């Protein structure tokens, strides 16, 4: 199993000061297909790194979002979730979130209409606000098949 250090080698050039928490969080998120909240991340790291604090986890997550390593998005219940951005199993995708059980469906089999709409929306927003759109997070929330 690749340890946290492989990320230092891979991303070291981009982020100047690596700490255990940064490596541990990237390593954790890169190995899971789950969309984890800061508290869940904290809970799984705490076992391995008892010195880590929740505040550190929050701060590190913010930093990693800004550095572009992970995605942050807020699901229906208002809780932020994080996921690793690249890698084979994490292609660009959109989310369907169940507000009852918290299940998150990733999908990347976009409809043509969907792609067109997103592209068009980005173009219009870019012009309207003179804003350079670099990406987007799209999430639909509702009730899943099981919870219906
Ligand atoms: Zn998209
Ligand atoms: Zn559900
Ligand atoms: Zn996702």
Short mmCIF file of N, CA and C and ligand atoms in Angstrom, two decimals:
data_model
loop_
_atom_site.label_atom_id
_atom_site.label_comp_id
_atom_site.label_asym_id
_atom_site.label_seq_id
_atom_site.Cartn_x
_atom_site.Cartn_y
_atom_site.Cartn_z
N UNK A 1 0.86 -1.21 0.00
CA UNK A 1 0.00 0.00 0.00
C UNK A 1 0.89 1.25 0.00
N UNK A 2 0.66 2.15 -0.92
CA UNK A 2 1.49 3.36 -0.96
C UNK A 2 1.25 4.23 0.26
N UNK A 3 2.31 4.68 0.89
CA UNK A 3 2.19 5.51 2.09
C UNK A 3 2.04 6.97 1.72
N UNK A 4 1.84 7.80 2.73
CA UNK A 4 1.66 9.23 2.51
C UNK A 4 2.84 9.87 1.76
N UNK A 5 4.00 9.23 1.82
CA UNK A 5 5.17 9.90 1.27
C UNK A 5 5.17 10.01 -0.24
N UNK A 6 4.42 9.14 -0.87
CA UNK A 6 4.42 9.22 -2.33
C UNK A 6 3.79 10.54 -2.77
N UNK A 7 2.92 11.11 -1.95
CA UNK A 7 2.27 12.37 -2.32
C UNK A 7 3.23 13.53 -2.17
N UNK A 8 4.14 13.39 -1.23
CA UNK A 8 5.15 14.44 -1.09
C UNK A 8 5.97 14.50 -2.38
N UNK A 9 6.31 13.32 -2.89
CA UNK A 9 7.11 13.28 -4.09
C UNK A 9 6.32 13.83 -5.27
N UNK A 10 5.06 13.48 -5.32
CA UNK A 10 4.26 13.85 -6.47
C UNK A 10 3.86 15.31 -6.46
N UNK A 11 3.53 15.82 -5.29
CA UNK A 11 2.98 17.17 -5.22
C UNK A 11 3.89 18.15 -4.50
N UNK A 12 5.00 17.66 -4.03
CA UNK A 12 5.88 18.47 -3.21
C UNK A 12 6.21 19.83 -3.79
N UNK A 13 6.33 19.88 -5.11
CA UNK A 13 6.72 21.13 -5.75
C UNK A 13 5.64 22.20 -5.61
N UNK A 14 4.40 21.79 -5.44
CA UNK A 14 3.30 22.74 -5.44
C UNK A 14 3.00 23.36 -4.09
N UNK A 15 3.25 22.61 -3.06
CA UNK A 15 2.93 23.12 -1.73
C UNK A 15 4.22 23.15 -0.91
N UNK A 16 4.51 24.31 -0.37
CA UNK A 16 5.82 24.49 0.21
C UNK A 16 6.04 23.73 1.52
N UNK A 17 5.11 23.82 2.45
CA UNK A 17 5.36 23.22 3.76
C UNK A 17 4.46 22.03 4.02
N UNK A 18 4.99 20.86 3.86
CA UNK A 18 4.19 19.66 4.09
C UNK A 18 4.24 19.27 5.56
N UNK A 19 3.10 18.97 6.06
CA UNK A 19 3.07 18.45 7.42
C UNK A 19 2.40 17.08 7.38
N UNK A 20 2.47 16.41 8.49
CA UNK A 20 1.86 15.09 8.57
C UNK A 20 0.38 15.16 8.19
N UNK A 21 -0.31 16.20 8.68
CA UNK A 21 -1.75 16.26 8.44
C UNK A 21 -2.07 16.39 6.96
N UNK A 22 -1.31 17.17 6.24
CA UNK A 22 -1.56 17.32 4.81
C UNK A 22 -1.38 16.01 4.08
N UNK A 23 -0.28 15.34 4.37
CA UNK A 23 -0.01 14.07 3.71
C UNK A 23 -1.06 13.04 4.09
N UNK A 24 -1.40 13.03 5.36
CA UNK A 24 -2.37 12.04 5.84
C UNK A 24 -3.74 12.25 5.20
N UNK A 25 -4.15 13.50 5.07
CA UNK A 25 -5.47 13.79 4.49
C UNK A 25 -5.50 13.45 3.01
N UNK A 26 -4.47 13.84 2.28
CA UNK A 26 -4.42 13.51 0.85
C UNK A 26 -4.42 12.00 0.68
N UNK A 27 -3.62 11.34 1.49
CA UNK A 27 -3.52 9.89 1.38
C UNK A 27 -4.88 9.23 1.64
N UNK A 28 -5.54 9.71 2.68
CA UNK A 28 -6.85 9.15 3.04
C UNK A 28 -7.86 9.37 1.91
N UNK A 29 -7.95 10.59 1.43
CA UNK A 29 -8.95 10.91 0.41
C UNK A 29 -8.64 10.24 -0.94
N UNK A 30 -7.37 10.03 -1.21
CA UNK A 30 -7.02 9.42 -2.50
C UNK A 30 -7.35 7.94 -2.51
N UNK A 31 -7.50 7.36 -1.32
CA UNK A 31 -7.75 5.93 -1.25
C UNK A 31 -9.22 5.58 -1.07
N UNK A 32 -10.05 6.58 -0.85
CA UNK A 32 -11.46 6.30 -0.64
C UNK A 32 -12.29 6.84 -1.79
N UNK A 33 -13.41 6.20 -2.04
CA UNK A 33 -14.31 6.74 -3.06
C UNK A 33 -15.44 7.49 -2.37
N UNK A 34 -15.33 7.57 -1.02
CA UNK A 34 -16.37 8.26 -0.25
C UNK A 34 -16.20 9.77 -0.32
N UNK A 35 -17.24 10.47 0.04
CA UNK A 35 -17.20 11.92 0.15
C UNK A 35 -17.24 12.21 1.63
N UNK A 36 -16.11 12.55 2.18
CA UNK A 36 -16.02 12.62 3.63
C UNK A 36 -16.16 14.04 4.16
N UNK A 37 -16.79 14.13 5.33
CA UNK A 37 -16.86 15.43 6.00
C UNK A 37 -15.59 15.61 6.83
N UNK A 38 -15.34 16.85 7.27
CA UNK A 38 -14.15 17.13 8.06
C UNK A 38 -14.13 16.26 9.33
N UNK A 39 -15.31 16.08 9.93
CA UNK A 39 -15.39 15.30 11.16
C UNK A 39 -15.07 13.83 10.91
N UNK A 40 -15.53 13.31 9.77
CA UNK A 40 -15.23 11.92 9.42
C UNK A 40 -13.74 11.74 9.15
N UNK A 41 -13.16 12.73 8.47
CA UNK A 41 -11.73 12.68 8.18
C UNK A 41 -10.95 12.70 9.49
N UNK A 42 -11.36 13.60 10.36
CA UNK A 42 -10.74 13.70 11.68
C UNK A 42 -10.83 12.37 12.43
N UNK A 43 -12.03 11.78 12.40
CA UNK A 43 -12.25 10.53 13.13
C UNK A 43 -11.38 9.40 12.61
N UNK A 44 -11.16 9.33 11.28
CA UNK A 44 -10.33 8.24 10.79
C UNK A 44 -8.84 8.52 10.96
N UNK A 45 -8.47 9.80 10.98
CA UNK A 45 -7.04 10.10 11.15
C UNK A 45 -6.61 10.03 12.60
N UNK A 46 -7.56 10.32 13.47
CA UNK A 46 -7.23 10.40 14.90
C UNK A 46 -6.61 9.11 15.42
N UNK A 47 -7.10 7.97 14.90
CA UNK A 47 -6.58 6.67 15.34
C UNK A 47 -5.10 6.54 15.03
N UNK A 48 -4.73 6.99 13.82
CA UNK A 48 -3.34 6.87 13.40
C UNK A 48 -2.46 8.01 13.90
N UNK A 49 -3.05 9.19 13.97
CA UNK A 49 -2.28 10.38 14.39
C UNK A 49 -2.99 11.07 15.53
N UNK A 50 -2.82 10.54 16.76
CA UNK A 50 -3.56 11.09 17.91
C UNK A 50 -3.26 12.57 18.16
N UNK A 51 -2.18 13.08 17.62
CA UNK A 51 -1.83 14.47 17.86
C UNK A 51 -2.62 15.46 17.02
N UNK A 52 -3.32 14.95 16.05
CA UNK A 52 -4.02 15.82 15.10
C UNK A 52 -5.28 16.41 15.74
N UNK A 53 -5.56 17.68 15.45
CA UNK A 53 -6.75 18.31 16.01
C UNK A 53 -7.77 18.62 14.92
N UNK A 54 -9.01 18.80 15.33
CA UNK A 54 -10.06 19.09 14.35
C UNK A 54 -9.80 20.41 13.62
N UNK A 55 -9.29 21.38 14.36
CA UNK A 55 -8.98 22.68 13.74
C UNK A 55 -7.92 22.52 12.66
N UNK A 56 -6.92 21.70 12.95
CA UNK A 56 -5.87 21.44 11.96
C UNK A 56 -6.46 20.79 10.72
N UNK A 57 -7.38 19.86 10.95
CA UNK A 57 -8.02 19.19 9.83
C UNK A 57 -8.76 20.20 8.95
N UNK A 58 -9.54 21.07 9.59
CA UNK A 58 -10.26 22.10 8.83
C UNK A 58 -9.30 22.99 8.05
N UNK A 59 -8.26 23.43 8.72
CA UNK A 59 -7.31 24.34 8.08
C UNK A 59 -6.60 23.67 6.91
N UNK A 60 -6.23 22.40 7.14
CA UNK A 60 -5.53 21.66 6.10
C UNK A 60 -6.44 21.43 4.90
N UNK A 61 -7.71 21.14 5.17
CA UNK A 61 -8.66 20.91 4.09
C UNK A 61 -8.80 22.18 3.24
N UNK A 62 -8.91 23.32 3.90
CA UNK A 62 -9.01 24.59 3.18
C UNK A 62 -7.81 24.80 2.27
N UNK A 63 -6.66 24.52 2.84
CA UNK A 63 -5.43 24.70 2.08
C UNK A 63 -5.39 23.78 0.85
N UNK A 64 -5.80 22.54 1.05
CA UNK A 64 -5.76 21.58 -0.05
C UNK A 64 -6.79 21.92 -1.12
N UNK A 65 -7.92 22.51 -0.70
CA UNK A 65 -8.91 22.96 -1.68
C UNK A 65 -8.32 24.07 -2.52
N UNK A 66 -7.69 25.04 -1.83
CA UNK A 66 -7.09 26.18 -2.54
C UNK A 66 -5.96 25.74 -3.46
N UNK A 67 -5.23 24.72 -3.03
CA UNK A 67 -4.12 24.24 -3.85
C UNK A 67 -4.61 23.37 -5.01
N UNK A 68 -5.90 23.04 -4.98
CA UNK A 68 -6.49 22.31 -6.10
C UNK A 68 -6.37 20.80 -6.02
N UNK A 69 -6.00 20.26 -4.86
CA UNK A 69 -5.86 18.82 -4.74
C UNK A 69 -7.19 18.13 -4.46
N UNK A 70 -8.07 18.82 -3.75
CA UNK A 70 -9.34 18.20 -3.40
C UNK A 70 -10.50 19.13 -3.73
N UNK A 71 -11.66 18.54 -3.85
CA UNK A 71 -12.89 19.28 -4.10
C UNK A 71 -13.67 19.42 -2.82
N UNK A 72 -14.26 20.58 -2.63
CA UNK A 72 -15.13 20.77 -1.48
C UNK A 72 -16.52 21.05 -2.01
N UNK A 73 -17.49 20.40 -1.46
CA UNK A 73 -18.85 20.76 -1.84
C UNK A 73 -19.76 20.57 -0.65
N UNK A 74 -20.86 21.27 -0.67
CA UNK A 74 -21.76 21.25 0.47
C UNK A 74 -23.03 20.53 0.07
N UNK A 75 -23.36 19.49 0.83
CA UNK A 75 -24.54 18.73 0.46
C UNK A 75 -25.77 19.31 1.13
N UNK A 76 -26.89 18.72 0.82
CA UNK A 76 -28.18 19.25 1.26
C UNK A 76 -28.28 19.62 2.73
N UNK A 77 -27.61 18.88 3.59
CA UNK A 77 -27.73 19.13 5.02
C UNK A 77 -26.80 20.25 5.48
N UNK A 78 -26.10 20.90 4.55
CA UNK A 78 -25.26 22.03 4.90
C UNK A 78 -23.86 21.62 5.35
N UNK A 79 -23.60 20.32 5.35
CA UNK A 79 -22.29 19.87 5.78
C UNK A 79 -21.33 19.79 4.59
N UNK A 80 -20.14 20.33 4.74
CA UNK A 80 -19.17 20.27 3.66
C UNK A 80 -18.58 18.88 3.56
N UNK A 81 -18.40 18.45 2.34
CA UNK A 81 -17.76 17.16 2.10
C UNK A 81 -16.57 17.37 1.17
N UNK A 82 -15.64 16.47 1.27
CA UNK A 82 -14.41 16.62 0.50
C UNK A 82 -14.14 15.35 -0.28
N UNK A 83 -13.57 15.52 -1.46
CA UNK A 83 -13.13 14.36 -2.21
C UNK A 83 -11.88 14.70 -3.01
N UNK A 84 -11.11 13.66 -3.25
CA UNK A 84 -9.88 13.82 -4.00
C UNK A 84 -10.22 14.13 -5.45
N UNK A 85 -9.43 15.01 -6.04
CA UNK A 85 -9.80 15.54 -7.34
C UNK A 85 -9.40 14.69 -8.53
N UNK A 86 -8.21 14.13 -8.50
CA UNK A 86 -7.78 13.40 -9.70
C UNK A 86 -7.69 11.92 -9.41
N UNK A 87 -7.16 11.18 -10.32
CA UNK A 87 -7.10 9.75 -10.16
C UNK A 87 -8.11 9.08 -11.06
N UNK A 88 -7.90 7.81 -11.30
CA UNK A 88 -8.75 7.11 -12.27
C UNK A 88 -10.21 7.08 -11.86
N UNK A 89 -10.44 6.84 -10.57
CA UNK A 89 -11.84 6.68 -10.15
C UNK A 89 -12.51 8.02 -9.86
N UNK A 90 -11.75 9.12 -9.99
CA UNK A 90 -12.34 10.41 -9.70
C UNK A 90 -12.30 11.34 -10.90
N UNK A 91 -12.88 10.87 -11.99
CA UNK A 91 -13.04 11.74 -13.15
C UNK A 91 -14.00 12.86 -12.76
N UNK A 92 -14.07 13.87 -13.61
CA UNK A 92 -15.04 14.92 -13.35
C UNK A 92 -16.44 14.31 -13.33
N UNK A 93 -17.16 14.62 -12.28
CA UNK A 93 -18.50 14.05 -12.18
C UNK A 93 -19.43 15.00 -11.46
N UNK A 94 -20.69 14.72 -11.52
CA UNK A 94 -21.70 15.49 -10.80
C UNK A 94 -22.29 14.60 -9.70
N UNK A 95 -23.02 15.23 -8.80
CA UNK A 95 -23.51 14.49 -7.65
C UNK A 95 -25.03 14.46 -7.56
N UNK A 96 -25.52 13.32 -7.09
CA UNK A 96 -26.92 13.22 -6.68
C UNK A 96 -26.87 12.85 -5.19
N UNK A 97 -27.36 13.73 -4.35
CA UNK A 97 -27.25 13.50 -2.91
C UNK A 97 -28.61 13.26 -2.29
N UNK A 98 -28.70 12.20 -1.49
CA UNK A 98 -29.95 11.93 -0.77
C UNK A 98 -29.92 12.69 0.56
N UNK A 99 -30.92 13.52 0.78
CA UNK A 99 -30.92 14.32 2.01
C UNK A 99 -31.37 13.50 3.22
N UNK A 100 -31.88 12.28 2.97
CA UNK A 100 -32.32 11.45 4.11
C UNK A 100 -31.20 10.59 4.65
N UNK A 101 -30.53 9.84 3.77
CA UNK A 101 -29.49 8.92 4.26
C UNK A 101 -28.09 9.42 3.97
N UNK A 102 -27.98 10.51 3.19
CA UNK A 102 -26.66 11.07 2.93
C UNK A 102 -25.90 10.35 1.83
N UNK A 103 -26.54 9.38 1.19
CA UNK A 103 -25.90 8.66 0.08
C UNK A 103 -25.59 9.64 -1.04
N UNK A 104 -24.41 9.50 -1.63
CA UNK A 104 -24.02 10.37 -2.73
C UNK A 104 -23.70 9.52 -3.95
N UNK A 105 -24.43 9.79 -5.02
CA UNK A 105 -24.16 9.08 -6.27
C UNK A 105 -23.31 9.97 -7.16
N UNK A 106 -22.17 9.45 -7.59
CA UNK A 106 -21.33 10.15 -8.56
C UNK A 106 -21.76 9.70 -9.94
N UNK A 107 -21.95 10.62 -10.83
CA UNK A 107 -22.18 10.17 -12.21
C UNK A 107 -21.38 11.01 -13.17
N UNK A 108 -20.91 10.35 -14.21
CA UNK A 108 -20.13 11.07 -15.22
C UNK A 108 -20.64 10.74 -16.62
N UNK A 109 -21.73 9.97 -16.67
CA UNK A 109 -22.35 9.70 -17.97
C UNK A 109 -23.33 10.84 -18.27
N UNK A 110 -22.76 11.99 -18.52
CA UNK A 110 -23.56 13.20 -18.70
C UNK A 110 -24.42 13.11 -19.96
N UNK A 111 -25.57 13.75 -19.88
CA UNK A 111 -26.41 13.88 -21.06
C UNK A 111 -25.86 15.03 -21.90
N UNK A 112 -26.07 14.94 -23.21
CA UNK A 112 -25.61 16.02 -24.10
C UNK A 112 -26.22 17.35 -23.69
N UNK A 113 -27.50 17.32 -23.33
CA UNK A 113 -28.20 18.55 -22.93
C UNK A 113 -27.55 19.17 -21.70
N UNK A 114 -27.13 18.31 -20.81
CA UNK A 114 -26.51 18.75 -19.57
C UNK A 114 -25.18 19.45 -19.85
N UNK A 115 -24.37 18.82 -20.67
CA UNK A 115 -23.07 19.40 -21.02
C UNK A 115 -23.23 20.74 -21.72
N UNK A 116 -24.21 20.77 -22.62
CA UNK A 116 -24.49 22.00 -23.35
C UNK A 116 -24.92 23.11 -22.42
N UNK A 117 -25.82 22.79 -21.52
CA UNK A 117 -26.33 23.77 -20.57
C UNK A 117 -25.21 24.32 -19.69
N UNK A 118 -24.38 23.41 -19.19
CA UNK A 118 -23.29 23.84 -18.31
C UNK A 118 -22.32 24.75 -19.06
N UNK A 119 -21.97 24.33 -20.28
CA UNK A 119 -21.04 25.11 -21.09
C UNK A 119 -21.61 26.50 -21.37
N UNK A 120 -22.87 26.51 -21.76
CA UNK A 120 -23.55 27.77 -22.08
C UNK A 120 -23.60 28.67 -20.84
N UNK A 121 -23.98 28.08 -19.71
CA UNK A 121 -24.06 28.84 -18.47
C UNK A 121 -22.71 29.44 -18.11
N UNK A 122 -21.67 28.63 -18.24
CA UNK A 122 -20.32 29.12 -17.93
C UNK A 122 -19.94 30.29 -18.84
N UNK A 123 -20.24 30.15 -20.12
CA UNK A 123 -19.91 31.22 -21.08
C UNK A 123 -20.63 32.52 -20.73
N UNK A 124 -21.92 32.39 -20.43
CA UNK A 124 -22.71 33.59 -20.13
C UNK A 124 -22.23 34.24 -18.83
N UNK A 125 -21.99 33.42 -17.83
CA UNK A 125 -21.51 33.95 -16.54
C UNK A 125 -20.15 34.63 -16.70
N UNK A 126 -19.31 34.01 -17.51
CA UNK A 126 -17.97 34.56 -17.73
C UNK A 126 -18.06 35.96 -18.32
N UNK A 127 -18.95 36.11 -19.31
CA UNK A 127 -19.12 37.42 -19.94
C UNK A 127 -19.75 38.41 -18.98
N UNK A 128 -20.86 37.96 -18.37
CA UNK A 128 -21.64 38.83 -17.51
C UNK A 128 -20.83 39.40 -16.36
N UNK A 129 -19.99 38.58 -15.76
CA UNK A 129 -19.24 39.02 -14.59
C UNK A 129 -17.76 39.23 -14.89
N UNK A 130 -17.40 39.13 -16.15
CA UNK A 130 -16.00 39.22 -16.55
C UNK A 130 -15.16 38.32 -15.65
N UNK A 131 -15.58 37.07 -15.60
CA UNK A 131 -15.04 36.10 -14.65
C UNK A 131 -14.47 34.91 -15.42
N UNK A 132 -13.30 34.49 -15.02
CA UNK A 132 -12.66 33.36 -15.68
C UNK A 132 -13.10 32.05 -15.01
N UNK A 133 -14.06 31.36 -15.59
CA UNK A 133 -14.56 30.13 -14.97
C UNK A 133 -13.57 28.99 -15.20
N UNK A 134 -13.15 28.37 -14.10
CA UNK A 134 -12.17 27.28 -14.22
C UNK A 134 -12.79 25.90 -14.00
N UNK A 135 -13.94 25.89 -13.38
CA UNK A 135 -14.57 24.61 -13.13
C UNK A 135 -15.89 24.80 -12.43
N UNK A 136 -16.49 23.69 -12.05
CA UNK A 136 -17.77 23.79 -11.33
C UNK A 136 -18.00 22.53 -10.52
N UNK A 137 -18.83 22.66 -9.52
CA UNK A 137 -19.33 21.50 -8.79
C UNK A 137 -20.83 21.50 -8.96
N UNK A 138 -21.37 20.41 -9.44
CA UNK A 138 -22.82 20.38 -9.59
C UNK A 138 -23.39 19.27 -8.72
N UNK A 139 -24.37 19.66 -7.94
CA UNK A 139 -24.99 18.70 -7.05
C UNK A 139 -26.51 18.85 -7.10
N UNK A 140 -27.17 17.75 -7.29
CA UNK A 140 -28.62 17.74 -7.19
C UNK A 140 -28.95 17.01 -5.90
N UNK A 141 -29.86 17.53 -5.13
CA UNK A 141 -30.21 16.79 -3.93
C UNK A 141 -31.69 16.46 -3.90
N UNK A 142 -31.97 15.38 -3.18
CA UNK A 142 -33.35 14.87 -3.14
C UNK A 142 -33.40 13.59 -2.34
N UNK A 143 -34.30 12.71 -2.75
CA UNK A 143 -34.52 11.46 -2.00
C UNK A 143 -34.13 10.29 -2.89
N UNK A 144 -33.31 9.40 -2.37
CA UNK A 144 -32.83 8.27 -3.18
C UNK A 144 -33.89 7.17 -3.27
N UNK A 145 -33.58 6.21 -4.10
CA UNK A 145 -34.49 5.09 -4.37
C UNK A 145 -34.91 4.39 -3.06
N UNK A 146 -33.93 4.12 -2.20
CA UNK A 146 -34.19 3.39 -0.96
C UNK A 146 -35.06 4.18 0.01
N UNK A 147 -34.84 5.50 0.07
CA UNK A 147 -35.52 6.33 1.07
C UNK A 147 -36.90 6.80 0.62
N UNK A 148 -37.22 6.55 -0.61
CA UNK A 148 -38.51 7.02 -1.12
C UNK A 148 -39.69 6.43 -0.37
ZN1 LIG B 1 -19.54 19.10 -14.81
ZN1 LIG B 2 -31.42 7.84 0.81
ZN1 LIG B 3 -18.07 12.75 -6.02
#
